[in-house]
JSON list of C-alpha atoms in Angstrom, two decimals:
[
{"chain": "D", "resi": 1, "resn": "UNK", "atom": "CA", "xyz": [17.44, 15.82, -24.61]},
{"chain": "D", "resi": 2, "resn": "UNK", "atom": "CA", "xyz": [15.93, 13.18, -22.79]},
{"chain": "D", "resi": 3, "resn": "UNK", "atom": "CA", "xyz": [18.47, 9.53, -22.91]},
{"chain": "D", "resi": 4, "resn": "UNK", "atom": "CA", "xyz": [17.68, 6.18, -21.03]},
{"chain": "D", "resi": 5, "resn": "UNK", "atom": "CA", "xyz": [20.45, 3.72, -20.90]},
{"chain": "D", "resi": 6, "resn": "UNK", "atom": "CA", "xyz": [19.82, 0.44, -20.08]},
{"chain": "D", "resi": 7, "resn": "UNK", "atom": "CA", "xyz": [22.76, -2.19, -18.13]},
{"chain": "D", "resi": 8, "resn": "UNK", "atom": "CA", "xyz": [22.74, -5.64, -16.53]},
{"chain": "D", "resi": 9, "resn": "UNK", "atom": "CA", "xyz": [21.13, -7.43, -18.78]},
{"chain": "D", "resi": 10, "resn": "UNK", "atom": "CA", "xyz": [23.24, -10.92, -19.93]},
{"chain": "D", "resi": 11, "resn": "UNK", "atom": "CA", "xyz": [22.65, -14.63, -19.79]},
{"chain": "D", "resi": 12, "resn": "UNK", "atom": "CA", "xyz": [21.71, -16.93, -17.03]},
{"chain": "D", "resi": 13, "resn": "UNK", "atom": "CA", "xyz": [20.96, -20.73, -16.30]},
{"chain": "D", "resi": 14, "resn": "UNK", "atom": "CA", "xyz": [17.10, -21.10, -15.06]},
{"chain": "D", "resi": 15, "resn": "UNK", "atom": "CA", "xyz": [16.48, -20.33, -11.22]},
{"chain": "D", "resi": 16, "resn": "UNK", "atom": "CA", "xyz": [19.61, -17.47, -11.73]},
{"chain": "D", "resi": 17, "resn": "UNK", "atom": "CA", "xyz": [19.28, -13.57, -10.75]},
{"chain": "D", "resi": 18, "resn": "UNK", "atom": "CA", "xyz": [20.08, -10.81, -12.99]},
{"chain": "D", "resi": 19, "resn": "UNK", "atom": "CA", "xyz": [19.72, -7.24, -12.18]},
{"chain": "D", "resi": 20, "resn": "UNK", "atom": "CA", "xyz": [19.07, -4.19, -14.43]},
{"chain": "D", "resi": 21, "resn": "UNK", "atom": "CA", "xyz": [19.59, -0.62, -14.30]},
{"chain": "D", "resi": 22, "resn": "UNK", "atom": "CA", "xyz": [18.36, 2.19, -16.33]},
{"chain": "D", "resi": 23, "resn": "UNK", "atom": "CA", "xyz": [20.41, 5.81, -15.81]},
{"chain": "D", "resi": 24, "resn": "UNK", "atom": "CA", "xyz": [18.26, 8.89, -17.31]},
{"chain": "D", "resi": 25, "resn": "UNK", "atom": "CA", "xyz": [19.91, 12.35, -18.49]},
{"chain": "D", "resi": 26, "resn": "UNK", "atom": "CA", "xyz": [17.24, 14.82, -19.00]},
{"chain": "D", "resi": 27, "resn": "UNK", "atom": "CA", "xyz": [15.49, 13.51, -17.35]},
{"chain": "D", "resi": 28, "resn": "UNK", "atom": "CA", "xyz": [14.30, 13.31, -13.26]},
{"chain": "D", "resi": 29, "resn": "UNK", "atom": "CA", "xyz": [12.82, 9.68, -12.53]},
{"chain": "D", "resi": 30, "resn": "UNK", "atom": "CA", "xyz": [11.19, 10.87, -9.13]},
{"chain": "D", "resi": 31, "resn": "UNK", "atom": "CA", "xyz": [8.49, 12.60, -10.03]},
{"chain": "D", "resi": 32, "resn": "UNK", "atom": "CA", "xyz": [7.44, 10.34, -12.96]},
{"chain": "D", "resi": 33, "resn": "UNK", "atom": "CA", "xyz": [6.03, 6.95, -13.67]},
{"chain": "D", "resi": 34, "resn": "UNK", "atom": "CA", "xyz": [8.79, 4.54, -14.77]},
{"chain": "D", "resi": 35, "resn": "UNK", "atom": "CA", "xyz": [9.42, 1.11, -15.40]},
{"chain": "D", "resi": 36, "resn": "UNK", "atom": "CA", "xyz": [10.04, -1.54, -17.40]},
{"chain": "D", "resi": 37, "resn": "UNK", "atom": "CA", "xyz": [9.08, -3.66, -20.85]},
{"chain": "D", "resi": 38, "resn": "UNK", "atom": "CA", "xyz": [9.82, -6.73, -22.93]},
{"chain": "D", "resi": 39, "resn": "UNK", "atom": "CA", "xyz": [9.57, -8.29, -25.99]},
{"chain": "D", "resi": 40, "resn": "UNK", "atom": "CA", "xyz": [10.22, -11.71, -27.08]},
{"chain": "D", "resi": 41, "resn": "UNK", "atom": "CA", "xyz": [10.89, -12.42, -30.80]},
{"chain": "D", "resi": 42, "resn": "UNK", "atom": "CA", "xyz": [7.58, -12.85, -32.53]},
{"chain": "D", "resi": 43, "resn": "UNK", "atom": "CA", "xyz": [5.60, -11.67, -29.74]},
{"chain": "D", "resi": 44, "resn": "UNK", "atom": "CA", "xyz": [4.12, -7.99, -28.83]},
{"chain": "D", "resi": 45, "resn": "UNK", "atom": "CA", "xyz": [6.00, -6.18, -26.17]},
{"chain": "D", "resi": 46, "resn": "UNK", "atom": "CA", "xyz": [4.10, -7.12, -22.76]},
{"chain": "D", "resi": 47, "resn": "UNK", "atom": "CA", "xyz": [4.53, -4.86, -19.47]},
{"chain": "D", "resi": 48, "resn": "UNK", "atom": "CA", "xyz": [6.84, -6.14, -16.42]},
{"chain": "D", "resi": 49, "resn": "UNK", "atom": "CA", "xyz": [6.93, -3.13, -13.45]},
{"chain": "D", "resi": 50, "resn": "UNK", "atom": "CA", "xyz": [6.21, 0.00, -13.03]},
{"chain": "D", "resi": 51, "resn": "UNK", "atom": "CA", "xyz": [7.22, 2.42, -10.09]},
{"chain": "D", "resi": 52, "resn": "UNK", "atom": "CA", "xyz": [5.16, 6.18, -9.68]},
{"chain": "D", "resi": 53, "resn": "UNK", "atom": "CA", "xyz": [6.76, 8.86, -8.31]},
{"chain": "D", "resi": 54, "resn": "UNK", "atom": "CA", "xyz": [4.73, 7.84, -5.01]},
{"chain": "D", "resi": 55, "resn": "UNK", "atom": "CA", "xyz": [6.83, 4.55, -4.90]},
{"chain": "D", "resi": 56, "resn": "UNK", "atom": "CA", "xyz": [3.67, 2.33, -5.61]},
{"chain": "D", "resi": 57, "resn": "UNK", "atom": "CA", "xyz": [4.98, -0.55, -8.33]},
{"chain": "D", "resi": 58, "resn": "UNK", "atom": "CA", "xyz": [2.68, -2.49, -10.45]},
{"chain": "D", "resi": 59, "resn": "UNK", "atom": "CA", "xyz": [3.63, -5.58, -11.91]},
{"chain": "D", "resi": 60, "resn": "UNK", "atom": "CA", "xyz": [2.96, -8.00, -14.75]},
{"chain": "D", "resi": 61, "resn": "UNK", "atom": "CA", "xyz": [0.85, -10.91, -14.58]},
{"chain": "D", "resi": 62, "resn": "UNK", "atom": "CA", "xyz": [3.21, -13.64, -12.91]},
{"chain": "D", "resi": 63, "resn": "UNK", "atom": "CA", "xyz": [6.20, -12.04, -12.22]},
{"chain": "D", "resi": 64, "resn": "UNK", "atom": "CA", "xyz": [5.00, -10.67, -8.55]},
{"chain": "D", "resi": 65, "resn": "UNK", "atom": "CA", "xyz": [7.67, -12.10, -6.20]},
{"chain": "D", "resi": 66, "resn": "UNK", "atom": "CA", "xyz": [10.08, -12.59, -8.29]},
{"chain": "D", "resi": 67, "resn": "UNK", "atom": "CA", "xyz": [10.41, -9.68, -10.24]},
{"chain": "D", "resi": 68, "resn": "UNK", "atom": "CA", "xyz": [11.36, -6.08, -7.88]},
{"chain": "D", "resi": 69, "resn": "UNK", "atom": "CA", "xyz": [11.37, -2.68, -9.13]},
{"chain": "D", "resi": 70, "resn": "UNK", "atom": "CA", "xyz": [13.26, 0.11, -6.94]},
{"chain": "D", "resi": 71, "resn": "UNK", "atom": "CA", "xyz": [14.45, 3.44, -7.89]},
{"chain": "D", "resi": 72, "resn": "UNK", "atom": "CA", "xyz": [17.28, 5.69, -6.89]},
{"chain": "D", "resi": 73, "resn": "UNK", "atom": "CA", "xyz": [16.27, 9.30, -6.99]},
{"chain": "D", "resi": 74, "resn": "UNK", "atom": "CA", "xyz": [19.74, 10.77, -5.56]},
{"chain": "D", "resi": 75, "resn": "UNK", "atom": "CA", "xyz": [21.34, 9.19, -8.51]},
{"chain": "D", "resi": 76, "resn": "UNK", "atom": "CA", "xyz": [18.36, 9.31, -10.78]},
{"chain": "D", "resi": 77, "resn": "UNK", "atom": "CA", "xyz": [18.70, 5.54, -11.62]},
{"chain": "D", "resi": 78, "resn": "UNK", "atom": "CA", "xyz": [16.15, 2.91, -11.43]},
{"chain": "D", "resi": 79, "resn": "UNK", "atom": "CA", "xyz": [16.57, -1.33, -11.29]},
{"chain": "D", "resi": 80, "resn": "UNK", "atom": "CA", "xyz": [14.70, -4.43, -11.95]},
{"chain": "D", "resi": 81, "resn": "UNK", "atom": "CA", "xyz": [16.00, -7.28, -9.46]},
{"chain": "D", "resi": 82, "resn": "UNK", "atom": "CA", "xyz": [15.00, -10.16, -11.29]},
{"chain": "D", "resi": 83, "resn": "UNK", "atom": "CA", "xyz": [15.00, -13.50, -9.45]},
{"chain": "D", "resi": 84, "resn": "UNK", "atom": "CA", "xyz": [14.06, -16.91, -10.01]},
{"chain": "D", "resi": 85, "resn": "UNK", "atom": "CA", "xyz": [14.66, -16.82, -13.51]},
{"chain": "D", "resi": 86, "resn": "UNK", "atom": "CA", "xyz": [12.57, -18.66, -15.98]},
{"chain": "D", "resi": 87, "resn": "UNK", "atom": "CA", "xyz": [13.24, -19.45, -19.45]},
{"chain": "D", "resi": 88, "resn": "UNK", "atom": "CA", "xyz": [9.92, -17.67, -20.95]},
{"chain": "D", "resi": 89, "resn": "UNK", "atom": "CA", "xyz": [11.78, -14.79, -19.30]},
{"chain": "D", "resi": 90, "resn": "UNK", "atom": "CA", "xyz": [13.87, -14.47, -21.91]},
{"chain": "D", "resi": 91, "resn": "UNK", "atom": "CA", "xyz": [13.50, -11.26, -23.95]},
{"chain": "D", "resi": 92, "resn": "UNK", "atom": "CA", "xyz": [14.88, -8.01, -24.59]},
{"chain": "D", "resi": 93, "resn": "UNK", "atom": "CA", "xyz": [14.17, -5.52, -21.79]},
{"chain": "D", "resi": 94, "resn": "UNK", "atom": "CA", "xyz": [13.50, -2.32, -22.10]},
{"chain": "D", "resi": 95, "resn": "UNK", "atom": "CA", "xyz": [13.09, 0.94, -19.85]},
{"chain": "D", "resi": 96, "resn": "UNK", "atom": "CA", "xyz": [10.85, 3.47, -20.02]},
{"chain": "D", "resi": 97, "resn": "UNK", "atom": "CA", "xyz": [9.61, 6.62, -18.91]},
{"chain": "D", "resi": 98, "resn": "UNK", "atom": "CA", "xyz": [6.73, 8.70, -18.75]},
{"chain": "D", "resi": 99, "resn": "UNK", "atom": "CA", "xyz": [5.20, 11.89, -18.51]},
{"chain": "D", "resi": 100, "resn": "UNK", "atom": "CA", "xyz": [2.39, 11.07, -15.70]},
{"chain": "D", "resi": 101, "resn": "UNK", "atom": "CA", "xyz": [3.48, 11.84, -12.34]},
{"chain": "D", "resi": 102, "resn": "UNK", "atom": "CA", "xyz": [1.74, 8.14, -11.39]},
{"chain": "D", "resi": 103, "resn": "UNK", "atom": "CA", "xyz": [1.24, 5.41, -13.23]},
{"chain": "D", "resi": 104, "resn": "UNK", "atom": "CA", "xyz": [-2.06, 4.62, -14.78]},
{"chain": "D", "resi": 105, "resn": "UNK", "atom": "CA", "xyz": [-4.25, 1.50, -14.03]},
{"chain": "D", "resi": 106, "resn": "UNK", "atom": "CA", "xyz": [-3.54, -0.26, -17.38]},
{"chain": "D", "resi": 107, "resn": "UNK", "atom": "CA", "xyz": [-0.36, 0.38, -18.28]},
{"chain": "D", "resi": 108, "resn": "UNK", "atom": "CA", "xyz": [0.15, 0.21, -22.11]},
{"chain": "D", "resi": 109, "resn": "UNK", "atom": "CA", "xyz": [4.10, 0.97, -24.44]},
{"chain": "D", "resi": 110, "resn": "UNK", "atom": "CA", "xyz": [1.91, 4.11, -25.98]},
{"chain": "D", "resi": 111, "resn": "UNK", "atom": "CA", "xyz": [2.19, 5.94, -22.67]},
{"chain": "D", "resi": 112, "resn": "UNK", "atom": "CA", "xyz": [6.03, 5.59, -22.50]},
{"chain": "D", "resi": 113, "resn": "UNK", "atom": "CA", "xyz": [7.15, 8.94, -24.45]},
{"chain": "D", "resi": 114, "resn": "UNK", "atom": "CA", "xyz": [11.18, 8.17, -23.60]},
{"chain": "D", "resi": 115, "resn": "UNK", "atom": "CA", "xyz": [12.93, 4.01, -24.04]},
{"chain": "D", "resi": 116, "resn": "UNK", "atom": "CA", "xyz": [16.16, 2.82, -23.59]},
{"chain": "D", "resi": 117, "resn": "UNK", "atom": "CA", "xyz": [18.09, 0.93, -26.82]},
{"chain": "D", "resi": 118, "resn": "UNK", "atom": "CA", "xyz": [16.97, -2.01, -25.13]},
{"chain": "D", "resi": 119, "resn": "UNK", "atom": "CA", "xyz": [19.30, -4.75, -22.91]},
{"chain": "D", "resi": 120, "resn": "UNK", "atom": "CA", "xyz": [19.16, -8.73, -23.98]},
{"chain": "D", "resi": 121, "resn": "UNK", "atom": "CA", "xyz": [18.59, -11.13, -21.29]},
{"chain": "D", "resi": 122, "resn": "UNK", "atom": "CA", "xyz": [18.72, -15.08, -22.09]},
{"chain": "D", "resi": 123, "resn": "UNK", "atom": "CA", "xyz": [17.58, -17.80, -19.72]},
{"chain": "D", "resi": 124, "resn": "UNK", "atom": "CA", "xyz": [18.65, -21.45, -20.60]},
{"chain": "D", "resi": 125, "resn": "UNK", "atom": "CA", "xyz": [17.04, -24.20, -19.07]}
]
């Protein structure tokens, strides 16, 4: 059985850092595309990184440079360095993983077959 467990996630004044981690059981990150999602109340879930297991990362629109995705394969964990805060950051954050080996061009939630429960992060101005 396949579990993603999400950490890091808290609240932070605008400009802050905050750094997430998702551990998998079940589940072997380096072979697989990975990354991560959020969704804002009201709004659809939008895409924020995405690692393959080649170690090329994609990234949502405007969050290149200050948003990093890495991955740990010895310890089968992956993280989301996020810098430079902004308050339309705020959102909860999700990880997910996939089946393809690399990630695809558009990456969409419907390709994700495994999510976390999902970590809260809150940026006040």
């Amino acid at each position: 059985q396949v579990k993603l467990v999400e950490s890091g996630g808290g609240s932070v004044q605008a400009g802050g850092s905050l750094r997430l981690s998702c551990a998998a059981s079940g589940y072997t990150y380096e072979k697989s595309c990975t990354g991560w999602f959020r969704q804002a109340p009201g709004k659809e879930r939008e895409k924020v990184a995405f690692i393959g297991s080649d170690g090329t990362t994609t990234y949502g629109d405007s969050l290149v440079g200050r948003f990093t995705i890495s991955k740990d394969n010895a310890e089968n964990i992956y993280s989301l360095q996020m810098d430079d805060l902004k308050v339309e950051d705020t959102a909860m954050y999700f990880c997910a993983a996939s089946l393809w080996r690399e990630c695809p061009p558009v990456v969409r939630p419907s390709q994700f077959s495994y999510w976390g429960q999902g970590t809260q992060v809150t940026v006040s101005s």
